[in-house]
Amino acid sequence: MLDAAGRSEQYLDTNGVTLRTIVEGDGPLVILLHGFPRCWYLWRHQIDPLKAAGFRVAVPDQRGYGPSSRPERIEDYNILELAADVIGLAEALGQEKFYLVGHDWGCIVAWYTALLYPHRLHCVMGLSVPNQPIGPAAVNPPGLDELFWYIRYFQNPGIAEKEFEADIDRTFRSFNGARGEGAPTGPKQREATFLGDGPIANKLLPTITEEDHAYYVASFTESGFRGPINWYRNMGRIPTLTPWLEGAQIQVPAYFLAGSDDPVLKFTPNSFDRQDRNFADLRGKQLIDGAGHWVQEEKADAVNAAITSFLTSMREEVGG
């Protein structure tokens, strides 16, 4: 079983699954949610600064990832289950209300947790993925096939998993060898594979060490890719599962942060500028200059300052 890289871990039961969770520190609870293709280790640079700021930090491997539960059914990875996992995690740690931060898919889960359970959050902070209006257009925007073609590629069970699991070291060198841009975007032929047949980068991102790379490889060697990719296979169900949320704003205090070079922003035009309209109480939005998709790995100090500043100000406001 994959080790916790020297961190304190707990296996917590929540919403019918068990999530391996890094739990450290004392004080009000903050939960950090990773996205794809990452695991709890994505937040390794944020744990100690948040502890030093007086927070108890919980960082799960979400369902489908690492040694956490990996349900077989595709539908078990829908947004309602993912949000309920977060609430159950807080309950397992004895907390009624908590602070929530998410990145990439973890950001989507954080936004929906805030929409579905506003009474359970002091505030929410999202990294990379803007909060979009709820409705069919949010999960099937114009140009999806051309720009985010990989989402279509992920829909057929077994295809992407086979490609990625054939050589997980190569897969992660592809993910981490470009300039931190994360998921590939831009026009591509429908019959093309995700990684392609050509050479991959022979040099990792400057912020990804060989040790970091090896940890991600080990995590996905244990879990495989089926569970994580099943999250994408439920994207189209979001509007039908949450029809009452169409047009809803997030009501709890919120903050949005992204890298200035994150392609998610580049292919959701004007989304950063328009964030204000999707929140009732947006306390701030920020671009980290020179950062790509993996902003908390690429610009850890700037991200740590932003997260601790927002959460500390909210703790002072709510008194806990």
mmCIF file of C-alpha atoms in Angstrom:
data_model
loop_
_atom_site.group_PDB
_atom_site.id
_atom_site.type_symbol
_atom_site.label_atom_id
_atom_site.label_comp_id
_atom_site.label_asym_id
_atom_site.label_seq_id
_atom_site.Cartn_x
_atom_site.Cartn_y
_atom_site.Cartn_z
ATOM 1 C CA MET A 1 0.000 0.000 0.000
ATOM 2 C CA LEU A 2 1.245 3.472 -0.911
ATOM 3 C CA ASP A 3 2.913 5.281 1.975
ATOM 4 C CA ALA A 4 1.959 8.772 3.134
ATOM 5 C CA ALA A 5 5.336 10.378 2.363
ATOM 6 C CA GLY A 6 6.025 10.886 6.056
ATOM 7 C CA ARG A 7 2.674 12.510 6.786
ATOM 8 C CA SER A 8 0.096 11.468 9.393
ATOM 9 C CA GLU A 9 -2.723 9.553 7.735
ATOM 10 C CA GLN A 10 -6.141 8.293 8.749
ATOM 11 C CA TYR A 11 -8.581 6.046 6.917
ATOM 12 C CA LEU A 12 -11.932 7.768 7.338
ATOM 13 C CA ASP A 13 -15.354 6.317 6.558
ATOM 14 C CA THR A 14 -17.646 8.704 4.720
ATOM 15 C CA ASN A 15 -20.743 8.302 2.567
ATOM 16 C CA GLY A 16 -20.224 4.574 2.069
ATOM 17 C CA VAL A 17 -16.538 4.799 1.116
ATOM 18 C CA THR A 18 -13.235 4.973 2.964
ATOM 19 C CA LEU A 19 -10.829 7.774 2.103
ATOM 20 C CA ARG A 20 -7.153 7.739 3.008
ATOM 21 C CA THR A 21 -6.689 11.241 4.420
ATOM 22 C CA ILE A 22 -3.657 13.172 5.563
ATOM 23 C CA VAL A 23 -4.691 14.855 8.826
ATOM 24 C CA GLU A 24 -2.332 17.207 10.645
ATOM 25 C CA GLY A 25 -2.446 20.299 12.814
ATOM 26 C CA ASP A 26 -4.774 21.768 15.405
ATOM 27 C CA GLY A 27 -7.504 24.342 15.066
ATOM 28 C CA PRO A 28 -10.431 24.924 12.716
ATOM 29 C CA LEU A 29 -10.679 22.339 9.943
ATOM 30 C CA VAL A 30 -9.699 23.078 6.351
ATOM 31 C CA ILE A 31 -10.170 20.384 3.697
ATOM 32 C CA LEU A 32 -8.046 20.465 0.533
ATOM 33 C CA LEU A 33 -9.339 18.658 -2.574
ATOM 34 C CA HIS A 34 -7.114 17.545 -5.455
ATOM 35 C CA GLY A 35 -8.059 17.020 -9.088
ATOM 36 C CA PHE A 36 -6.932 14.885 -12.039
ATOM 37 C CA PRO A 37 -4.383 13.446 -12.471
ATOM 38 C CA ARG A 38 -3.127 14.066 -8.962
ATOM 39 C CA CYS A 39 -3.766 12.848 -5.391
ATOM 40 C CA TRP A 40 -3.394 14.319 -1.890
ATOM 41 C CA TYR A 41 0.311 14.862 -2.665
ATOM 42 C CA LEU A 42 -0.599 17.835 -4.880
ATOM 43 C CA TRP A 43 -1.049 19.858 -1.654
ATOM 44 C CA ARG A 44 2.269 18.862 -0.055
ATOM 45 C CA HIS A 45 3.537 22.475 -0.095
ATOM 46 C CA GLN A 46 0.386 23.863 1.533
ATOM 47 C CA ILE A 47 0.004 21.595 4.574
ATOM 48 C CA ASP A 48 2.730 23.050 6.794
ATOM 49 C CA PRO A 49 1.911 26.735 6.116
ATOM 50 C CA LEU A 50 -1.737 26.103 6.975
ATOM 51 C CA LYS A 51 -0.748 24.275 10.156
ATOM 52 C CA ALA A 52 1.501 27.194 11.070
ATOM 53 C CA ALA A 53 -1.442 29.538 10.519
ATOM 54 C CA GLY A 54 -3.440 27.609 13.128
ATOM 55 C CA PHE A 55 -5.559 25.242 11.044
ATOM 56 C CA ARG A 56 -6.196 21.535 11.193
ATOM 57 C CA VAL A 57 -5.571 20.304 7.652
ATOM 58 C CA ALA A 58 -7.277 17.296 6.032
ATOM 59 C CA VAL A 59 -6.226 16.224 2.546
ATOM 60 C CA PRO A 60 -7.984 13.129 1.178
ATOM 61 C CA ASP A 61 -7.246 10.871 -1.704
ATOM 62 C CA GLN A 62 -10.739 11.234 -3.107
ATOM 63 C CA ARG A 63 -12.835 8.261 -4.197
ATOM 64 C CA GLY A 64 -11.134 6.330 -6.962
ATOM 65 C CA TYR A 65 -7.653 7.550 -6.057
ATOM 66 C CA GLY A 66 -4.709 5.905 -4.313
ATOM 67 C CA PRO A 67 -5.631 3.498 -1.522
ATOM 68 C CA SER A 68 -9.074 5.077 -1.027
ATOM 69 C CA SER A 69 -12.227 3.172 -2.004
ATOM 70 C CA ARG A 70 -12.717 2.590 -5.716
ATOM 71 C CA PRO A 71 -16.372 1.769 -6.430
ATOM 72 C CA GLU A 72 -16.939 -0.228 -9.605
ATOM 73 C CA ARG A 73 -20.025 1.522 -10.973
ATOM 74 C CA ILE A 74 -19.504 4.593 -13.123
ATOM 75 C CA GLU A 75 -22.508 6.323 -11.566
ATOM 76 C CA ASP A 76 -20.906 6.107 -8.120
ATOM 77 C CA TYR A 77 -18.641 8.987 -9.150
ATOM 78 C CA ASN A 78 -21.377 11.564 -9.736
ATOM 79 C CA ILE A 79 -21.194 15.047 -8.257
ATOM 80 C CA LEU A 80 -23.728 14.347 -5.485
ATOM 81 C CA GLU A 81 -21.615 11.481 -4.166
ATOM 82 C CA LEU A 82 -18.393 13.473 -4.420
ATOM 83 C CA ALA A 83 -19.845 16.398 -2.469
ATOM 84 C CA ALA A 84 -21.358 14.068 0.128
ATOM 85 C CA ASP A 85 -17.916 12.501 0.590
ATOM 86 C CA VAL A 86 -16.586 15.901 1.653
ATOM 87 C CA ILE A 87 -19.369 16.474 4.163
ATOM 88 C CA GLY A 88 -18.923 12.993 5.600
ATOM 89 C CA LEU A 89 -15.200 13.564 5.888
ATOM 90 C CA ALA A 90 -15.766 16.636 8.047
ATOM 91 C CA GLU A 91 -18.232 14.674 10.176
ATOM 92 C CA ALA A 92 -15.717 11.854 10.600
ATOM 93 C CA LEU A 93 -13.303 14.473 11.924
ATOM 94 C CA GLY A 94 -15.923 15.838 14.316
ATOM 95 C CA GLN A 95 -16.519 19.154 12.549
ATOM 96 C CA GLU A 96 -19.916 20.649 11.738
ATOM 97 C CA LYS A 97 -18.534 23.604 9.764
ATOM 98 C CA PHE A 98 -15.236 23.882 7.957
ATOM 99 C CA TYR A 99 -13.163 25.705 5.348
ATOM 100 C CA LEU A 100 -12.920 24.192 1.864
ATOM 101 C CA VAL A 101 -10.320 24.606 -0.894
ATOM 102 C CA GLY A 102 -10.237 22.715 -4.196
ATOM 103 C CA HIS A 103 -8.178 22.554 -7.387
ATOM 104 C CA ASP A 104 -9.150 21.304 -10.866
ATOM 105 C CA TRP A 105 -11.819 18.598 -10.346
ATOM 106 C CA GLY A 106 -11.460 19.241 -6.630
ATOM 107 C CA CYS A 107 -12.453 22.821 -7.386
ATOM 108 C CA ILE A 108 -15.630 21.631 -9.117
ATOM 109 C CA VAL A 109 -16.431 19.474 -6.088
ATOM 110 C CA ALA A 110 -15.760 22.445 -3.806
ATOM 111 C CA TRP A 111 -18.113 24.711 -5.787
ATOM 112 C CA TYR A 112 -20.881 22.111 -5.707
ATOM 113 C CA THR A 113 -20.356 21.386 -2.024
ATOM 114 C CA ALA A 114 -20.867 25.098 -1.412
ATOM 115 C CA LEU A 115 -24.044 25.059 -3.513
ATOM 116 C CA LEU A 116 -25.451 21.897 -1.956
ATOM 117 C CA TYR A 117 -24.340 22.389 1.660
ATOM 118 C CA PRO A 118 -23.864 26.125 2.265
ATOM 119 C CA HIS A 119 -24.723 25.754 5.944
ATOM 120 C CA ARG A 120 -21.696 23.494 6.432
ATOM 121 C CA LEU A 121 -19.029 25.858 5.093
ATOM 122 C CA HIS A 122 -17.412 28.947 6.523
ATOM 123 C CA CYS A 123 -16.141 29.738 3.027
ATOM 124 C CA VAL A 124 -14.916 28.154 -0.186
ATOM 125 C CA MET A 125 -11.828 28.767 -2.300
ATOM 126 C CA GLY A 126 -11.322 27.430 -5.811
ATOM 127 C CA LEU A 127 -8.143 27.094 -7.859
ATOM 128 C CA SER A 128 -7.986 26.853 -11.665
ATOM 129 C CA VAL A 129 -11.588 26.027 -12.628
ATOM 130 C CA PRO A 130 -13.979 28.993 -12.680
ATOM 131 C CA ASN A 131 -17.424 28.646 -11.191
ATOM 132 C CA GLN A 132 -19.714 28.436 -14.218
ATOM 133 C CA PRO A 133 -23.487 28.938 -14.373
ATOM 134 C CA ILE A 134 -25.258 25.659 -13.732
ATOM 135 C CA GLY A 135 -26.966 24.208 -16.784
ATOM 136 C CA PRO A 136 -26.323 22.126 -19.904
ATOM 137 C CA ALA A 137 -24.001 24.761 -21.383
ATOM 138 C CA ALA A 138 -21.702 24.500 -18.371
ATOM 139 C CA VAL A 139 -20.850 20.855 -19.073
ATOM 140 C CA ASN A 140 -21.253 20.970 -22.861
ATOM 141 C CA PRO A 141 -19.953 24.388 -23.908
ATOM 142 C CA PRO A 142 -19.562 25.458 -27.532
ATOM 143 C CA GLY A 143 -16.334 24.108 -28.973
ATOM 144 C CA LEU A 144 -16.004 21.280 -26.441
ATOM 145 C CA ASP A 145 -15.032 18.709 -29.075
ATOM 146 C CA GLU A 146 -12.324 20.916 -30.517
ATOM 147 C CA LEU A 147 -10.855 22.384 -27.348
ATOM 148 C CA PHE A 148 -11.415 19.888 -24.556
ATOM 149 C CA TRP A 149 -11.432 16.844 -26.820
ATOM 150 C CA TYR A 150 -9.993 14.650 -24.069
ATOM 151 C CA ILE A 151 -13.305 14.825 -22.169
ATOM 152 C CA ARG A 152 -14.960 13.098 -25.137
ATOM 153 C CA TYR A 153 -12.074 10.647 -25.331
ATOM 154 C CA PHE A 154 -12.620 9.698 -21.683
ATOM 155 C CA GLN A 155 -16.285 8.756 -22.170
ATOM 156 C CA ASN A 156 -15.764 5.229 -23.543
ATOM 157 C CA PRO A 157 -14.930 2.902 -20.639
ATOM 158 C CA GLY A 158 -11.634 1.111 -20.915
ATOM 159 C CA ILE A 159 -10.045 3.097 -23.742
ATOM 160 C CA ALA A 160 -8.199 5.818 -21.836
ATOM 161 C CA GLU A 161 -7.449 3.483 -18.942
ATOM 162 C CA LYS A 162 -5.705 1.036 -21.267
ATOM 163 C CA GLU A 163 -3.596 3.782 -22.796
ATOM 164 C CA PHE A 164 -2.556 5.361 -19.492
ATOM 165 C CA GLU A 165 -1.925 2.112 -17.621
ATOM 166 C CA ALA A 166 0.255 0.619 -20.370
ATOM 167 C CA ASP A 167 3.188 2.683 -19.092
ATOM 168 C CA ILE A 168 2.308 4.862 -16.105
ATOM 169 C CA ASP A 169 5.797 6.319 -15.872
ATOM 170 C CA ARG A 170 5.519 7.521 -19.478
ATOM 171 C CA THR A 171 2.004 8.780 -18.833
ATOM 172 C CA PHE A 172 3.135 11.013 -15.979
ATOM 173 C CA ARG A 173 6.205 12.208 -17.832
ATOM 174 C CA SER A 174 3.770 13.367 -20.478
ATOM 175 C CA PHE A 175 1.528 15.056 -17.891
ATOM 176 C CA ASN A 176 4.449 16.670 -16.064
ATOM 177 C CA GLY A 177 6.851 17.268 -18.920
ATOM 178 C CA ALA A 178 5.047 20.170 -20.544
ATOM 179 C CA ARG A 179 4.868 23.563 -18.916
ATOM 180 C CA GLY A 180 2.408 22.687 -16.176
ATOM 181 C CA GLU A 181 -0.538 23.101 -18.465
ATOM 182 C CA GLY A 182 -2.382 20.079 -17.209
ATOM 183 C CA ALA A 183 -4.993 18.574 -19.487
ATOM 184 C CA PRO A 184 -4.286 19.020 -23.186
ATOM 185 C CA THR A 185 -6.468 21.420 -25.104
ATOM 186 C CA GLY A 186 -6.723 22.552 -28.680
ATOM 187 C CA PRO A 187 -8.010 20.909 -31.858
ATOM 188 C CA LYS A 188 -7.215 17.235 -32.290
ATOM 189 C CA GLN A 189 -8.405 14.404 -34.473
ATOM 190 C CA ARG A 190 -11.175 12.299 -32.950
ATOM 191 C CA GLU A 191 -9.280 9.061 -33.538
ATOM 192 C CA ALA A 192 -6.161 10.345 -31.805
ATOM 193 C CA THR A 193 -5.030 8.974 -28.471
ATOM 194 C CA PHE A 194 -4.417 11.187 -25.455
ATOM 195 C CA LEU A 195 -0.645 10.787 -25.254
ATOM 196 C CA GLY A 196 0.108 10.166 -28.909
ATOM 197 C CA ASP A 197 2.841 7.970 -30.313
ATOM 198 C CA GLY A 198 5.609 10.545 -30.515
ATOM 199 C CA PRO A 199 8.399 11.256 -28.046
ATOM 200 C CA ILE A 200 7.558 12.710 -24.657
ATOM 201 C CA ALA A 201 9.393 15.404 -22.764
ATOM 202 C CA ASN A 202 12.639 14.093 -21.303
ATOM 203 C CA LYS A 203 12.662 16.747 -18.614
ATOM 204 C CA LEU A 204 10.135 17.244 -15.833
ATOM 205 C CA LEU A 205 8.730 20.588 -14.835
ATOM 206 C CA PRO A 206 11.206 22.480 -12.631
ATOM 207 C CA THR A 207 8.757 22.193 -9.740
ATOM 208 C CA ILE A 208 8.348 18.411 -10.107
ATOM 209 C CA THR A 209 11.270 16.388 -8.770
ATOM 210 C CA GLU A 210 11.969 12.786 -9.684
ATOM 211 C CA GLU A 211 10.747 11.919 -6.173
ATOM 212 C CA ASP A 212 7.476 13.767 -6.803
ATOM 213 C CA HIS A 213 7.091 12.059 -10.159
ATOM 214 C CA ALA A 214 7.704 8.654 -8.574
ATOM 215 C CA TYR A 215 5.034 9.314 -5.940
ATOM 216 C CA TYR A 216 2.388 10.124 -8.548
ATOM 217 C CA VAL A 217 3.371 7.052 -10.555
ATOM 218 C CA ALA A 218 3.081 4.866 -7.442
ATOM 219 C CA SER A 219 -0.310 6.354 -6.559
ATOM 220 C CA PHE A 220 -1.822 5.572 -9.950
ATOM 221 C CA THR A 221 -0.083 2.212 -10.138
ATOM 222 C CA GLU A 222 -2.069 1.323 -7.021
ATOM 223 C CA SER A 223 -5.401 2.833 -8.055
ATOM 224 C CA GLY A 224 -5.376 2.604 -11.829
ATOM 225 C CA PHE A 225 -7.159 5.242 -13.872
ATOM 226 C CA ARG A 226 -10.697 3.880 -14.065
ATOM 227 C CA GLY A 227 -12.000 5.584 -10.911
ATOM 228 C CA PRO A 228 -10.511 9.007 -11.675
ATOM 229 C CA ILE A 229 -11.725 8.925 -15.282
ATOM 230 C CA ASN A 230 -15.198 7.910 -14.101
ATOM 231 C CA TRP A 231 -15.510 11.443 -12.709
ATOM 232 C CA TYR A 232 -15.460 12.701 -16.307
ATOM 233 C CA ARG A 233 -18.054 10.112 -17.320
ATOM 234 C CA ASN A 234 -20.501 11.771 -14.956
ATOM 235 C CA MET A 235 -20.007 15.353 -16.159
ATOM 236 C CA GLY A 236 -23.014 15.255 -18.468
ATOM 237 C CA ARG A 237 -25.263 14.137 -15.609
ATOM 238 C CA ILE A 238 -24.622 17.193 -13.457
ATOM 239 C CA PRO A 239 -27.544 19.324 -14.769
ATOM 240 C CA THR A 240 -30.027 16.439 -14.537
ATOM 241 C CA LEU A 241 -28.869 15.532 -11.025
ATOM 242 C CA THR A 242 -29.049 19.133 -9.781
ATOM 243 C CA PRO A 243 -31.831 20.877 -11.750
ATOM 244 C CA TRP A 244 -32.721 23.104 -8.790
ATOM 245 C CA LEU A 245 -29.263 24.684 -8.972
ATOM 246 C CA GLU A 246 -29.627 26.086 -12.482
ATOM 247 C CA GLY A 247 -28.732 29.765 -12.314
ATOM 248 C CA ALA A 248 -27.876 29.563 -8.608
ATOM 249 C CA GLN A 249 -25.094 31.637 -7.105
ATOM 250 C CA ILE A 250 -22.744 30.351 -4.431
ATOM 251 C CA GLN A 251 -23.876 32.060 -1.239
ATOM 252 C CA VAL A 252 -20.950 31.477 1.114
ATOM 253 C CA PRO A 253 -17.909 33.789 1.030
ATOM 254 C CA ALA A 254 -15.659 32.708 -1.822
ATOM 255 C CA TYR A 255 -12.287 33.350 -3.442
ATOM 256 C CA PHE A 256 -10.986 32.302 -6.867
ATOM 257 C CA LEU A 257 -7.336 31.895 -7.812
ATOM 258 C CA ALA A 258 -5.637 30.636 -10.962
ATOM 259 C CA GLY A 259 -2.365 30.730 -12.833
ATOM 260 C CA SER A 260 -2.161 33.439 -15.462
ATOM 261 C CA ASP A 261 -1.113 30.819 -18.025
ATOM 262 C CA ASP A 262 -3.636 28.144 -17.072
ATOM 263 C CA PRO A 263 -5.225 26.837 -20.302
ATOM 264 C CA VAL A 264 -8.495 26.246 -18.474
ATOM 265 C CA LEU A 265 -8.903 30.028 -18.415
ATOM 266 C CA LYS A 266 -7.678 30.421 -21.972
ATOM 267 C CA PHE A 267 -10.389 28.117 -23.281
ATOM 268 C CA THR A 268 -13.203 29.508 -21.142
ATOM 269 C CA PRO A 269 -13.112 33.064 -22.528
ATOM 270 C CA ASN A 270 -13.801 35.901 -20.082
ATOM 271 C CA SER A 271 -14.528 33.419 -17.289
ATOM 272 C CA PHE A 272 -12.146 35.133 -14.883
ATOM 273 C CA ASP A 273 -13.638 38.575 -15.494
ATOM 274 C CA ARG A 274 -17.171 37.216 -15.148
ATOM 275 C CA GLN A 275 -16.681 35.345 -11.880
ATOM 276 C CA ASP A 276 -18.407 38.040 -9.855
ATOM 277 C CA ARG A 277 -21.806 37.220 -11.321
ATOM 278 C CA ASN A 278 -21.654 33.593 -10.147
ATOM 279 C CA PHE A 279 -21.199 34.379 -6.452
ATOM 280 C CA ALA A 280 -23.292 36.265 -3.938
ATOM 281 C CA ASP A 281 -20.176 37.078 -1.899
ATOM 282 C CA LEU A 282 -16.964 36.839 -3.913
ATOM 283 C CA ARG A 283 -14.267 38.204 -1.610
ATOM 284 C CA GLY A 284 -11.546 38.206 -4.233
ATOM 285 C CA LYS A 285 -10.096 36.753 -7.398
ATOM 286 C CA GLN A 286 -6.436 36.530 -8.272
ATOM 287 C CA LEU A 287 -4.135 35.489 -11.098
ATOM 288 C CA ILE A 288 -0.697 34.180 -10.151
ATOM 289 C CA ASP A 289 1.662 35.561 -12.769
ATOM 290 C CA GLY A 290 3.650 32.996 -14.707
ATOM 291 C CA ALA A 291 1.838 29.955 -13.311
ATOM 292 C CA GLY A 292 0.134 27.279 -15.355
ATOM 293 C CA HIS A 293 -2.423 24.688 -14.317
ATOM 294 C CA TRP A 294 -0.510 23.206 -11.365
ATOM 295 C CA VAL A 295 -0.399 26.557 -9.646
ATOM 296 C CA GLN A 296 0.184 25.315 -6.076
ATOM 297 C CA GLU A 297 3.170 23.280 -7.239
ATOM 298 C CA GLU A 298 4.561 25.939 -9.586
ATOM 299 C CA LYS A 299 4.131 28.986 -7.341
ATOM 300 C CA ALA A 300 3.773 27.498 -3.874
ATOM 301 C CA ASP A 301 4.741 30.600 -1.893
ATOM 302 C CA ALA A 302 2.266 32.859 -3.694
ATOM 303 C CA VAL A 303 -0.520 30.304 -3.389
ATOM 304 C CA ASN A 304 0.226 29.709 0.292
ATOM 305 C CA ALA A 305 0.054 33.440 0.949
ATOM 306 C CA ALA A 306 -3.292 33.725 -0.835
ATOM 307 C CA ILE A 307 -4.869 30.728 0.883
ATOM 308 C CA THR A 308 -3.684 31.568 4.391
ATOM 309 C CA SER A 309 -4.655 35.225 3.995
ATOM 310 C CA PHE A 310 -8.199 34.411 2.885
ATOM 311 C CA LEU A 311 -8.796 31.657 5.420
ATOM 312 C CA THR A 312 -7.288 33.650 8.277
ATOM 313 C CA SER A 313 -9.469 36.653 7.477
ATOM 314 C CA MET A 314 -12.524 34.406 7.370
ATOM 315 C CA ARG A 315 -11.586 32.773 10.684
ATOM 316 C CA GLU A 316 -11.380 36.223 12.273
ATOM 317 C CA GLU A 317 -14.767 37.086 10.795
ATOM 318 C CA VAL A 318 -16.619 33.940 11.853
ATOM 319 C CA GLY A 319 -14.745 33.481 15.109
ATOM 320 C CA GLY A 320 -13.684 29.893 14.592
#
